Protein backbone atom coordinates (compact mmCIF):
# COMPACT_ATOMS: atom_id res chain seq x y z
CA UNK A 1 0.00 0.00 0.00
CA UNK A 2 1.38 3.39 -0.97
CA UNK A 3 1.34 6.24 1.56
CA UNK A 4 0.44 9.73 0.45
CA UNK A 5 2.60 12.42 1.99
CA UNK A 6 0.76 15.39 3.44
CA UNK A 7 1.64 18.74 1.90
CA UNK A 8 1.14 20.72 5.11
CA UNK A 9 3.32 19.29 7.85
CA UNK A 10 2.61 19.90 11.53
CA UNK A 11 6.27 19.55 12.45
CA UNK A 12 7.47 22.41 14.61
CA UNK A 13 4.01 23.77 15.36
CA UNK A 14 4.20 22.82 19.05
CA UNK A 15 7.59 24.49 19.33
CA UNK A 16 6.22 27.67 17.76
CA UNK A 17 3.28 27.65 20.16
CA UNK A 18 5.63 27.28 23.14
CA UNK A 19 7.76 30.14 21.84
CA UNK A 20 4.73 32.43 21.51
CA UNK A 21 3.48 31.49 24.99
CA UNK A 22 6.96 32.11 26.43
CA UNK A 23 7.17 35.54 24.79
CA UNK A 24 3.74 36.43 26.14
CA UNK A 25 4.76 35.34 29.65
CA UNK A 26 7.97 37.38 29.49
CA UNK A 27 6.02 40.43 28.32
CA UNK A 28 3.51 40.02 31.14
CA UNK A 29 6.31 39.61 33.70
CA UNK A 30 7.96 42.79 32.41
CA UNK A 31 4.70 44.66 32.75
CA UNK A 32 4.30 43.43 36.33
CA UNK A 33 7.83 44.59 37.18
CA UNK A 34 7.07 48.08 35.86
CA UNK A 35 3.80 48.25 37.78
CA UNK A 36 5.24 46.94 41.05
CA UNK A 37 8.16 49.36 40.97
CA UNK A 38 5.88 52.38 41.13
CA UNK A 39 5.73 54.16 44.49
CA UNK A 40 1.92 54.13 44.58
CA UNK A 41 1.66 50.37 44.21
CA UNK A 42 4.51 49.78 46.64
CA UNK A 43 2.79 51.97 49.24
CA UNK A 44 -0.52 50.21 48.67
CA UNK A 45 1.03 46.77 49.10
CA UNK A 46 2.99 47.86 52.18
CA UNK A 47 -0.16 49.26 53.77
CA UNK A 48 -2.07 46.09 52.96
CA UNK A 49 0.60 43.90 54.52
CA UNK A 50 0.85 46.09 57.63
CA UNK A 51 -2.92 46.02 58.05
CA UNK A 52 -2.99 42.23 57.66
CA UNK A 53 -0.20 41.76 60.20
CA UNK A 54 -1.78 44.15 62.72
CA UNK A 55 -5.14 42.40 62.31
CA UNK A 56 -3.56 39.06 63.21
CA UNK A 57 -2.34 40.32 66.60
Tab-separated table of C-alpha atoms in Angstrom:
chain	number	residue	atom	x	y	z
A	1	UNK	CA	0.000	0.000	0.000
A	2	UNK	CA	1.382	3.394	-0.969
A	3	UNK	CA	1.342	6.235	1.558
A	4	UNK	CA	0.438	9.730	0.455
A	5	UNK	CA	2.597	12.420	1.989
A	6	UNK	CA	0.765	15.394	3.440
A	7	UNK	CA	1.638	18.741	1.900
A	8	UNK	CA	1.138	20.720	5.108
A	9	UNK	CA	3.318	19.288	7.849
A	10	UNK	CA	2.609	19.904	11.533
A	11	UNK	CA	6.274	19.546	12.450
A	12	UNK	CA	7.468	22.410	14.611
A	13	UNK	CA	4.009	23.768	15.365
A	14	UNK	CA	4.202	22.821	19.051
A	15	UNK	CA	7.592	24.494	19.333
A	16	UNK	CA	6.217	27.674	17.762
A	17	UNK	CA	3.279	27.650	20.159
A	18	UNK	CA	5.625	27.278	23.141
A	19	UNK	CA	7.760	30.136	21.837
A	20	UNK	CA	4.731	32.426	21.507
A	21	UNK	CA	3.484	31.486	24.989
A	22	UNK	CA	6.963	32.109	26.433
A	23	UNK	CA	7.171	35.536	24.794
A	24	UNK	CA	3.740	36.433	26.138
A	25	UNK	CA	4.760	35.336	29.647
A	26	UNK	CA	7.968	37.382	29.494
A	27	UNK	CA	6.018	40.432	28.322
A	28	UNK	CA	3.509	40.022	31.136
A	29	UNK	CA	6.308	39.613	33.698
A	30	UNK	CA	7.964	42.785	32.407
A	31	UNK	CA	4.699	44.663	32.753
A	32	UNK	CA	4.302	43.433	36.333
A	33	UNK	CA	7.826	44.590	37.184
A	34	UNK	CA	7.074	48.075	35.859
A	35	UNK	CA	3.803	48.249	37.779
A	36	UNK	CA	5.240	46.937	41.053
A	37	UNK	CA	8.161	49.355	40.969
A	38	UNK	CA	5.880	52.382	41.134
A	39	UNK	CA	5.729	54.164	44.490
A	40	UNK	CA	1.922	54.133	44.576
A	41	UNK	CA	1.658	50.375	44.207
A	42	UNK	CA	4.514	49.779	46.635
A	43	UNK	CA	2.789	51.969	49.238
A	44	UNK	CA	-0.523	50.214	48.666
A	45	UNK	CA	1.028	46.772	49.102
A	46	UNK	CA	2.986	47.862	52.181
A	47	UNK	CA	-0.161	49.260	53.771
A	48	UNK	CA	-2.073	46.092	52.963
A	49	UNK	CA	0.605	43.899	54.516
A	50	UNK	CA	0.849	46.093	57.627
A	51	UNK	CA	-2.919	46.020	58.049
A	52	UNK	CA	-2.990	42.230	57.660
A	53	UNK	CA	-0.203	41.761	60.197
A	54	UNK	CA	-1.775	44.153	62.723
A	55	UNK	CA	-5.136	42.402	62.313
A	56	UNK	CA	-3.564	39.056	63.210
A	57	UNK	CA	-2.338	40.318	66.604
